[in-house]
Short mmCIF file of C-alpha atoms in Angstrom, two decimals:
data_model
loop_
_atom_site.label_atom_id
_atom_site.label_comp_id
_atom_site.label_asym_id
_atom_site.label_seq_id
_atom_site.Cartn_x
_atom_site.Cartn_y
_atom_site.Cartn_z
CA UNK A 1 -12.69 18.41 -10.32
CA UNK A 2 -11.54 20.14 -9.89
CA UNK A 3 -11.03 19.88 -9.52
CA UNK A 4 -14.28 18.17 -8.95
CA UNK A 5 -16.19 20.93 -10.98
CA UNK A 6 -18.73 19.39 -13.34
CA UNK A 7 -20.19 21.75 -15.92
CA UNK A 8 -23.93 21.94 -16.54
CA UNK A 9 -25.57 20.51 -19.64
CA UNK A 10 -24.78 22.22 -22.89
CA UNK A 11 -27.39 23.60 -25.22
CA UNK A 12 -27.32 24.21 -28.95
CA UNK A 13 -25.27 21.14 -29.89
CA UNK A 14 -26.99 20.75 -33.22
CA UNK A 15 -26.43 24.37 -34.11
CA UNK A 16 -22.76 24.13 -33.28
CA UNK A 17 -22.42 20.97 -35.37
CA UNK A 18 -23.89 22.78 -38.37
CA UNK A 19 -21.56 25.71 -37.84
CA UNK A 20 -18.54 23.44 -37.74
CA UNK A 21 -19.70 21.49 -40.77
CA UNK A 22 -19.53 24.69 -42.76
CA UNK A 23 -16.02 25.49 -41.57
CA UNK A 24 -13.46 25.11 -44.35
CA UNK A 25 -10.59 26.87 -42.66
CA UNK A 26 -9.63 29.78 -40.47
CA UNK A 27 -10.01 29.50 -36.72
CA UNK A 28 -7.26 30.29 -34.30
CA UNK A 29 -5.02 27.77 -36.02
CA UNK A 30 -4.89 29.65 -39.30
CA UNK A 31 -1.68 31.04 -40.77
CA UNK A 32 1.87 29.76 -40.81
CA UNK A 33 2.87 30.60 -37.25
CA UNK A 34 4.12 27.86 -34.95
CA UNK A 35 2.43 29.53 -31.97
CA UNK A 36 -0.20 27.33 -30.34
CA UNK A 37 -3.06 28.98 -28.52
CA UNK A 38 -3.98 27.16 -25.30
CA UNK A 39 -7.18 27.61 -23.35
CA UNK A 40 -7.84 26.27 -19.85
CA UNK A 41 -9.22 27.19 -16.44
CA UNK A 42 -5.91 26.65 -14.64
CA UNK A 43 -3.66 29.23 -13.06
CA UNK A 44 -0.27 30.53 -14.12
CA UNK A 45 1.59 27.78 -12.25
CA UNK A 46 0.86 25.54 -15.26
CA UNK A 47 2.57 27.90 -17.70
CA UNK A 48 6.09 26.42 -17.23
CA UNK A 49 4.67 22.97 -18.07
CA UNK A 50 3.18 24.31 -21.28
CA UNK A 51 6.41 26.09 -22.23
CA UNK A 52 8.39 22.92 -21.54
CA UNK A 53 6.31 20.87 -23.96
CA UNK A 54 6.23 23.69 -26.49
CA UNK A 55 10.01 23.64 -26.55
CA UNK A 56 10.02 19.87 -27.01
CA UNK A 57 7.74 19.99 -30.06
CA UNK A 58 9.20 23.14 -31.62
CA UNK A 59 6.33 25.49 -30.87
CA UNK A 60 5.58 28.66 -28.98
CA UNK A 61 2.50 29.10 -26.81
CA UNK A 62 -0.07 31.81 -26.20
CA UNK A 63 -1.93 30.89 -23.00
CA UNK A 64 -5.43 32.01 -22.08
CA UNK A 65 -6.63 31.12 -18.57
CA UNK A 66 -10.41 31.45 -18.23
CA UNK A 67 -12.48 31.22 -15.05
CA UNK A 68 -13.90 27.72 -14.80
CA UNK A 69 -17.53 28.79 -14.72
CA UNK A 70 -17.16 30.61 -18.04
CA UNK A 71 -15.08 28.13 -20.02
CA UNK A 72 -17.85 26.11 -21.68
CA UNK A 73 -19.85 29.17 -22.72
CA UNK A 74 -16.64 30.54 -24.23
CA UNK A 75 -15.98 27.29 -26.09
CA UNK A 76 -19.49 27.24 -27.56
CA UNK A 77 -19.09 30.81 -28.76
CA UNK A 78 -15.69 30.03 -30.25
CA UNK A 79 -17.04 26.98 -32.03
CA UNK A 80 -19.80 28.97 -33.69
CA UNK A 81 -17.46 31.82 -34.65
CA UNK A 82 -14.67 29.45 -35.80
CA UNK A 83 -12.17 30.84 -33.30
CA UNK A 84 -11.41 27.73 -31.31
CA UNK A 85 -7.96 27.53 -29.68
CA UNK A 86 -5.36 25.07 -30.93
CA UNK A 87 -5.30 23.19 -27.62
CA UNK A 88 -8.34 23.10 -25.37
CA UNK A 89 -8.44 21.80 -21.81
CA UNK A 90 -11.79 20.39 -20.68
CA UNK A 91 -12.95 18.94 -17.40
CA UNK A 92 -13.41 15.27 -18.27
CA UNK A 93 -17.23 15.18 -17.92
CA UNK A 94 -17.46 17.88 -20.60
CA UNK A 95 -15.53 15.99 -23.28
CA UNK A 96 -18.47 13.97 -24.56
CA UNK A 97 -20.77 16.97 -24.71
CA UNK A 98 -18.27 19.06 -26.66
CA UNK A 99 -17.25 16.12 -28.87
CA UNK A 100 -20.92 15.61 -29.76
CA UNK A 101 -20.94 19.07 -31.37
CA UNK A 102 -18.13 18.14 -33.77
CA UNK A 103 -15.74 20.65 -32.21
CA UNK A 104 -12.98 18.15 -31.42
CA UNK A 105 -10.68 16.02 -33.53
CA UNK A 106 -9.81 12.33 -33.15
CA UNK A 107 -6.55 12.00 -31.21
CA UNK A 108 -5.61 8.82 -33.03
CA UNK A 109 -4.99 11.05 -36.07
CA UNK A 110 -1.90 12.22 -34.19
CA UNK A 111 -0.78 8.76 -33.13
CA UNK A 112 -2.16 9.13 -29.60
CA UNK A 113 -3.93 6.53 -27.50
CA UNK A 114 -4.81 5.78 -23.91
CA UNK A 115 -2.59 2.71 -23.73
CA UNK A 116 -1.13 2.25 -20.27
CA UNK A 117 -3.52 4.69 -18.62
CA UNK A 118 -6.00 3.92 -15.88
CA UNK A 119 -9.02 2.56 -17.73
CA UNK A 120 -11.37 5.28 -16.56
CA UNK A 121 -9.15 8.02 -17.99
CA UNK A 122 -9.50 6.70 -21.53
CA UNK A 123 -13.24 6.21 -21.17
CA UNK A 124 -13.68 9.72 -19.81
CA UNK A 125 -11.88 11.18 -22.84
CA UNK A 126 -13.83 9.14 -25.39
CA UNK A 127 -17.14 9.64 -27.17
CA UNK A 128 -18.82 6.86 -29.14
CA UNK A 129 -15.59 4.89 -29.22
CA UNK A 130 -13.39 7.75 -30.42
CA UNK A 131 -10.67 9.24 -28.22
CA UNK A 132 -10.96 13.03 -28.10
CA UNK A 133 -9.16 13.91 -24.88
CA UNK A 134 -6.29 12.69 -22.73
CA UNK A 135 -5.64 13.63 -19.11
CA UNK A 136 -1.98 13.65 -17.97
CA UNK A 137 -3.08 13.42 -14.34
CA UNK A 138 -6.24 12.33 -12.61
CA UNK A 139 -7.80 12.40 -9.18
CA UNK A 140 -10.65 11.20 -7.06
CA UNK A 141 -11.65 11.51 -3.43
CA UNK A 142 -10.61 9.64 -0.29
CA UNK A 143 -11.14 9.72 3.45
CA UNK A 144 -8.76 12.08 5.25
CA UNK A 145 -8.40 11.68 8.98
CA UNK A 146 -6.73 13.59 11.80
CA UNK A 147 -4.20 11.04 12.98
CA UNK A 148 -3.82 12.63 16.41
CA UNK A 149 -7.57 12.65 17.07
CA UNK A 150 -7.96 9.02 16.05
CA UNK A 151 -4.98 7.94 18.13
CA UNK A 152 -6.26 9.78 21.21
CA UNK A 153 -9.64 8.06 20.82
CA UNK A 154 -8.04 4.65 20.25
CA UNK A 155 -9.58 4.40 16.77
CA UNK A 156 -8.12 2.57 13.79
CA UNK A 157 -8.87 4.26 10.44
CA UNK A 158 -12.25 2.84 9.32
CA UNK A 159 -12.61 0.68 6.22
CA UNK A 160 -16.33 -0.20 6.36
CA UNK A 161 -19.50 1.84 6.80
CA UNK A 162 -20.12 0.40 10.25
CA UNK A 163 -16.60 1.28 11.33
CA UNK A 164 -16.93 4.78 9.87
CA UNK A 165 -20.22 5.41 11.64
CA UNK A 166 -18.87 4.14 14.97
CA UNK A 167 -15.65 6.14 14.63
CA UNK A 168 -17.48 9.31 13.62
CA UNK A 169 -19.79 9.05 16.62
CA UNK A 170 -16.89 8.49 19.05
CA UNK A 171 -14.89 11.38 17.58
CA UNK A 172 -17.79 13.83 17.82
CA UNK A 173 -17.52 16.33 20.69
CA UNK A 174 -20.50 18.73 20.73
CA UNK A 175 -19.04 20.74 23.62
CA UNK A 176 -16.02 21.60 21.47
CA UNK A 177 -18.01 21.95 18.26
CA UNK A 178 -16.16 18.98 16.76
CA UNK A 179 -17.84 16.61 14.34
CA UNK A 180 -16.48 13.16 13.68
CA UNK A 181 -17.09 13.34 9.94
CA UNK A 182 -17.55 15.93 7.21
CA UNK A 183 -18.43 15.85 3.53
CA UNK A 184 -19.95 18.21 0.99
CA UNK A 185 -23.66 17.65 0.42
CA UNK A 186 -24.24 20.96 -1.33
CA UNK A 187 -26.91 21.25 -4.03
CA UNK A 188 -24.39 21.41 -6.86
CA UNK A 189 -22.38 18.81 -8.77
CA UNK A 190 -19.88 18.84 -5.91
CA UNK A 191 -22.54 17.26 -3.73
CA UNK A 192 -23.14 14.54 -6.30
CA UNK A 193 -19.40 13.98 -6.71
CA UNK A 194 -18.98 13.35 -2.97
CA UNK A 195 -21.99 11.03 -2.69
CA UNK A 196 -21.03 8.88 -5.68
CA UNK A 197 -18.56 6.58 -3.82
CA UNK A 198 -21.34 5.46 -1.48
CA UNK A 199 -23.88 5.30 -4.32
CA UNK A 200 -21.77 3.48 -6.92
CA UNK A 201 -19.92 1.13 -4.60
CA UNK A 202 -23.21 -0.10 -3.17
CA UNK A 203 -24.59 -0.84 -6.63
CA UNK A 204 -26.33 2.44 -7.41
CA UNK A 205 -27.02 3.12 -11.07
CA UNK A 206 -27.58 6.52 -12.64
CA UNK A 207 -29.99 5.14 -15.24
CA UNK A 208 -32.38 4.60 -12.34
CA UNK A 209 -31.27 6.27 -9.14
CA UNK A 210 -34.33 5.08 -7.21
CA UNK A 211 -33.13 1.60 -6.27
CA UNK A 212 -32.89 -0.12 -2.87
CA UNK A 213 -29.09 -0.03 -3.16
CA UNK A 214 -29.12 3.73 -3.72
CA UNK A 215 -31.57 4.23 -0.84
CA UNK A 216 -29.28 2.22 1.43
CA UNK A 217 -26.34 4.46 0.53
CA UNK A 218 -28.34 7.64 1.08
CA UNK A 219 -29.70 6.31 4.37
CA UNK A 220 -26.12 5.83 5.55
CA UNK A 221 -25.31 9.49 4.95
CA UNK A 222 -28.56 10.53 6.67
CA UNK A 223 -27.67 8.33 9.64
CA UNK A 224 -24.32 10.10 10.03
CA UNK A 225 -26.19 13.38 10.27
CA UNK A 226 -28.88 11.99 12.57
CA UNK A 227 -26.18 10.59 14.86
CA UNK A 228 -24.88 14.12 15.26
CA UNK A 229 -21.60 12.98 13.71
CA UNK A 230 -21.99 15.16 10.59
CA UNK A 231 -23.04 18.80 10.66
CA UNK A 232 -26.42 19.75 9.23
CA UNK A 233 -24.51 22.58 7.53
CA UNK A 234 -23.02 20.01 5.12
CA UNK A 235 -25.88 20.79 2.74
CA UNK A 236 -24.31 24.22 2.18
CA UNK A 237 -20.63 23.23 2.29
CA UNK A 238 -18.54 23.04 -0.85
CA UNK A 239 -15.42 20.87 -0.72
CA UNK A 240 -13.28 23.88 0.19
CA UNK A 241 -15.54 24.52 3.19
CA UNK A 242 -15.17 20.91 4.30
CA UNK A 243 -11.40 21.28 4.04
CA UNK A 244 -11.51 24.42 6.18
CA UNK A 245 -13.45 22.53 8.87
CA UNK A 246 -10.83 19.79 8.86
CA UNK A 247 -7.93 22.25 9.04
CA UNK A 248 -9.65 24.01 11.96
CA UNK A 249 -9.93 20.60 13.67
CA UNK A 250 -13.70 20.93 13.74
CA UNK A 251 -13.96 17.70 11.74
CA UNK A 252 -11.92 14.62 12.61
CA UNK A 253 -12.47 12.94 9.25
CA UNK A 254 -13.51 14.25 5.85
CA UNK A 255 -13.98 13.24 2.24
CA UNK A 256 -11.86 15.32 -0.11
CA UNK A 257 -9.33 15.23 -2.93
CA UNK A 258 -5.56 15.54 -3.39
CA UNK A 259 -5.88 19.12 -4.61
CA UNK A 260 -6.35 20.05 -0.94
CA UNK A 261 -2.88 18.82 0.01
CA UNK A 262 -1.11 22.21 -0.32
CA UNK A 263 -3.51 23.79 2.17
CA UNK A 264 -3.38 20.76 4.46
CA UNK A 265 0.41 20.69 4.48
CA UNK A 266 0.54 24.40 5.19
CA UNK A 267 -1.65 24.06 8.28
CA UNK A 268 0.41 24.16 11.47
CA UNK A 269 0.08 21.24 13.85
CA UNK A 270 -2.14 19.17 11.55
CA UNK A 271 -1.12 15.51 11.50
CA UNK A 272 -3.22 13.85 8.82
CA UNK A 273 -3.33 10.88 6.48
CA UNK A 274 -5.83 9.39 4.04
CA UNK A 275 -7.27 6.03 3.03
CA UNK A 276 -9.76 4.94 0.36
CA UNK A 277 -13.36 5.72 1.30
CA UNK A 278 -14.91 2.93 3.43
CA UNK A 279 -17.27 0.45 1.76
CA UNK A 280 -20.42 -1.20 3.14
CA UNK A 281 -18.98 -4.70 3.01
CA UNK A 282 -15.27 -5.49 3.21
CA UNK A 283 -15.57 -7.59 0.05
CA UNK A 284 -16.56 -4.55 -2.03
CA UNK A 285 -14.13 -2.52 -4.14
CA UNK A 286 -14.46 1.23 -3.82
CA UNK A 287 -15.91 2.87 -6.94
CA UNK A 288 -15.27 6.60 -6.83
CA UNK A 289 -15.72 9.27 -9.50
CA UNK A 290 -12.73 9.99 -11.71
CA UNK A 291 -11.60 13.58 -11.79
CA UNK A 292 -9.03 15.41 -13.84
CA UNK A 293 -8.85 17.61 -16.90
CA UNK A 294 -8.26 16.40 -20.44
CA UNK A 295 -6.44 18.09 -23.29
CA UNK A 296 -8.05 18.09 -26.70
CA UNK A 297 -7.25 19.26 -30.23
CA UNK A 298 -10.16 21.29 -31.61
CA UNK A 299 -11.11 21.23 -35.28
CA UNK A 300 -9.69 24.61 -36.26
CA UNK A 301 -9.44 23.88 -39.98
CA UNK A 302 -5.64 24.17 -40.06
CA UNK A 303 -4.21 20.67 -40.45
CA UNK A 304 -0.62 21.78 -39.84
CA UNK A 305 -1.56 23.55 -36.61
CA UNK A 306 -3.72 20.61 -35.53
CA UNK A 307 -0.82 18.21 -36.12
CA UNK A 308 1.47 20.42 -34.02
CA UNK A 309 -1.22 20.62 -31.33
CA UNK A 310 -1.44 16.82 -31.40
CA UNK A 311 2.31 16.59 -30.70
CA UNK A 312 1.88 19.06 -27.86
CA UNK A 313 -0.97 17.05 -26.27
CA UNK A 314 1.16 13.94 -26.69
CA UNK A 315 4.01 15.62 -24.83
CA UNK A 316 1.75 16.64 -21.93
CA UNK A 317 0.59 13.05 -21.60
CA UNK A 318 4.02 11.44 -21.89
CA UNK A 319 5.43 9.34 -19.06
CA UNK A 320 8.15 11.97 -18.66
CA UNK A 321 5.76 14.89 -18.19
CA UNK A 322 3.08 13.24 -16.06
CA UNK A 323 5.16 13.34 -12.84
CA UNK A 324 6.00 17.00 -13.46
CA UNK A 325 2.31 17.84 -13.81
CA UNK A 326 1.46 15.72 -10.76
CA UNK A 327 4.01 17.72 -8.78
CA UNK A 328 2.39 21.00 -9.79
CA UNK A 329 -1.21 19.85 -9.34
CA UNK A 330 -1.01 17.40 -6.46
CA UNK A 331 -2.88 14.87 -8.59
CA UNK A 332 -2.03 11.33 -9.69
CA UNK A 333 -0.29 10.40 -12.98
CA UNK A 334 -2.79 8.77 -15.34
CA UNK A 335 -0.36 6.13 -16.57
CA UNK A 336 -0.69 3.17 -14.23
CA UNK A 337 3.02 2.34 -14.17
CA UNK A 338 3.98 5.95 -13.53
CA UNK A 339 1.28 6.29 -10.85
CA UNK A 340 2.50 3.21 -8.97
CA UNK A 341 6.04 4.57 -8.93
CA UNK A 342 4.75 7.99 -7.87
CA UNK A 343 2.89 6.50 -4.90
CA UNK A 344 6.09 4.95 -3.56
CA UNK A 345 7.76 8.33 -3.26
CA UNK A 346 4.65 10.42 -2.50
CA UNK A 347 2.91 8.71 0.38
CA UNK A 348 0.23 11.37 0.70
CA UNK A 349 -1.31 10.44 -2.65
CA UNK A 350 -0.98 6.65 -2.25
CA UNK A 351 -4.65 6.29 -1.28
CA UNK A 352 -5.68 8.19 -4.41
CA UNK A 353 -3.48 6.00 -6.62
CA UNK A 354 -5.34 3.00 -5.20
CA UNK A 355 -8.73 4.67 -5.63
CA UNK A 356 -8.34 5.73 -9.26
CA UNK A 357 -7.61 2.14 -10.32
CA UNK A 358 -11.29 1.33 -9.88
CA UNK A 359 -12.65 4.85 -10.36
CA UNK A 360 -15.38 5.46 -12.91
CA UNK A 361 -15.84 8.25 -15.41
CA UNK A 362 -19.03 10.15 -14.63
CA UNK A 363 -20.06 10.04 -18.27
CA UNK A 364 -19.28 6.32 -18.70
CA UNK A 365 -22.91 5.24 -18.64
CA UNK A 366 -25.02 8.20 -19.77
CA UNK A 367 -22.53 10.13 -21.87
CA UNK A 368 -23.57 13.71 -22.55
CA UNK A 369 -26.80 13.12 -20.58
CA UNK A 370 -24.84 12.79 -17.33
CA UNK A 371 -25.67 16.31 -16.00
CA UNK A 372 -29.37 15.40 -15.77
CA UNK A 373 -28.60 12.44 -13.52
CA UNK A 374 -26.09 14.48 -11.50
CA UNK A 375 -28.77 17.07 -10.78
CA UNK A 376 -31.26 14.38 -9.78
CA UNK A 377 -28.75 12.81 -7.40
CA UNK A 378 -27.82 15.96 -5.50
CA UNK A 379 -31.50 16.89 -5.35
CA UNK A 380 -32.27 13.57 -3.66
CA UNK A 381 -29.43 14.04 -1.18
CA UNK A 382 -30.75 17.49 -0.26
CA UNK A 383 -34.33 16.26 0.17
CA UNK A 384 -33.23 13.45 2.46
CA UNK A 385 -30.81 15.45 4.60
CA UNK A 386 -33.30 18.28 5.13
CA UNK A 387 -35.89 15.73 6.26
CA UNK A 388 -38.35 16.63 3.52
CA UNK A 389 -38.40 13.03 2.28
CA UNK A 390 -37.13 9.63 3.32
CA UNK A 391 -34.10 8.48 1.31
CA UNK A 392 -36.26 6.11 -0.75
CA UNK A 393 -38.91 8.75 -1.42
CA UNK A 394 -36.29 11.40 -2.19
CA UNK A 395 -34.72 9.15 -4.80
CA UNK A 396 -38.11 8.29 -6.31
CA UNK A 397 -38.97 11.97 -6.58
CA UNK A 398 -35.58 12.90 -8.03
CA UNK A 399 -35.76 10.04 -10.53
CA UNK A 400 -38.69 11.80 -12.16
CA UNK A 401 -36.19 14.50 -13.19
CA UNK A 402 -33.81 11.87 -14.48
CA UNK A 403 -35.62 11.13 -17.73
#
């Protein structure tokens, strides 16, 4: 996400499949060089990780960082022109869409599997039962709170919706411009990503988003706004904006991810902690969306290069490398055993380690059709929060898009 970034639906899948079917060789993996080309939307702080694994598998690396918004368009162009990189990073919701074009190879061909990983990680990297991508680290979202504000108000961190609503109302101070709660309800996939814990945990289903359970979840978010506990500006806030509100102490609690920790830790005088997002009933288990980027081995036509790329992806996903990547990214190791050990020494991500155990891949139910549902969901949230429709009516209207 992203790290919560979810890429829009891809077009031209059939055309790409035909182009790949006619590929008998070439691509970026051609030739006898042991240099692997890597493509991602990360920044240069990942380069030492790549060079570490390259050294371990006897390779060199040529790294190409692409802006996130342009990565998928670039991949589609590369697939049609047979110039795919040797190692391709994809946001996990994009794996199924790209795999459907025939652009990716089966990771089991390189002896790789998702054994030991959080279940959602393997599902997110799979398409029609075949594993195409593995994520060394993963993430989700949790409830951050300003510990000093809660203590001053005599509030225990909330674990249920009722507790969250009551706490948010008590922590709101209009005179100081302070809201008790903040989340992103923007009309992009970030808005869907942040609403999903309420939607899924309460029994919402993306095959039919217009259910009483979904309406109940959306009504809860509307109630937070109507109470005055959540700013009406949340419909325009991305997750970074929400984080800025929290850092400025204009929001006492917020929903956000572990990728915000560097900024939070750098903020002077900010005493914060996080817990899993509250649920409607204490008997419920939180179901949040699973974030994180996967590494894949594209079909370049060069079996030797693809085998070397497979070793490289295996190195990135090893139990040895996952903590190193978690340290760089602020995310959670995907291997359950490694994640549990990581939480013991990294208290700030403990809530995320708990959350990802029951987190769900966004493409788990609808596969490559997920973006249509994601659009319908954030559309419903916008309609309800702007008062154009009731939550139930907003969901009914948005469901018409979700066909």
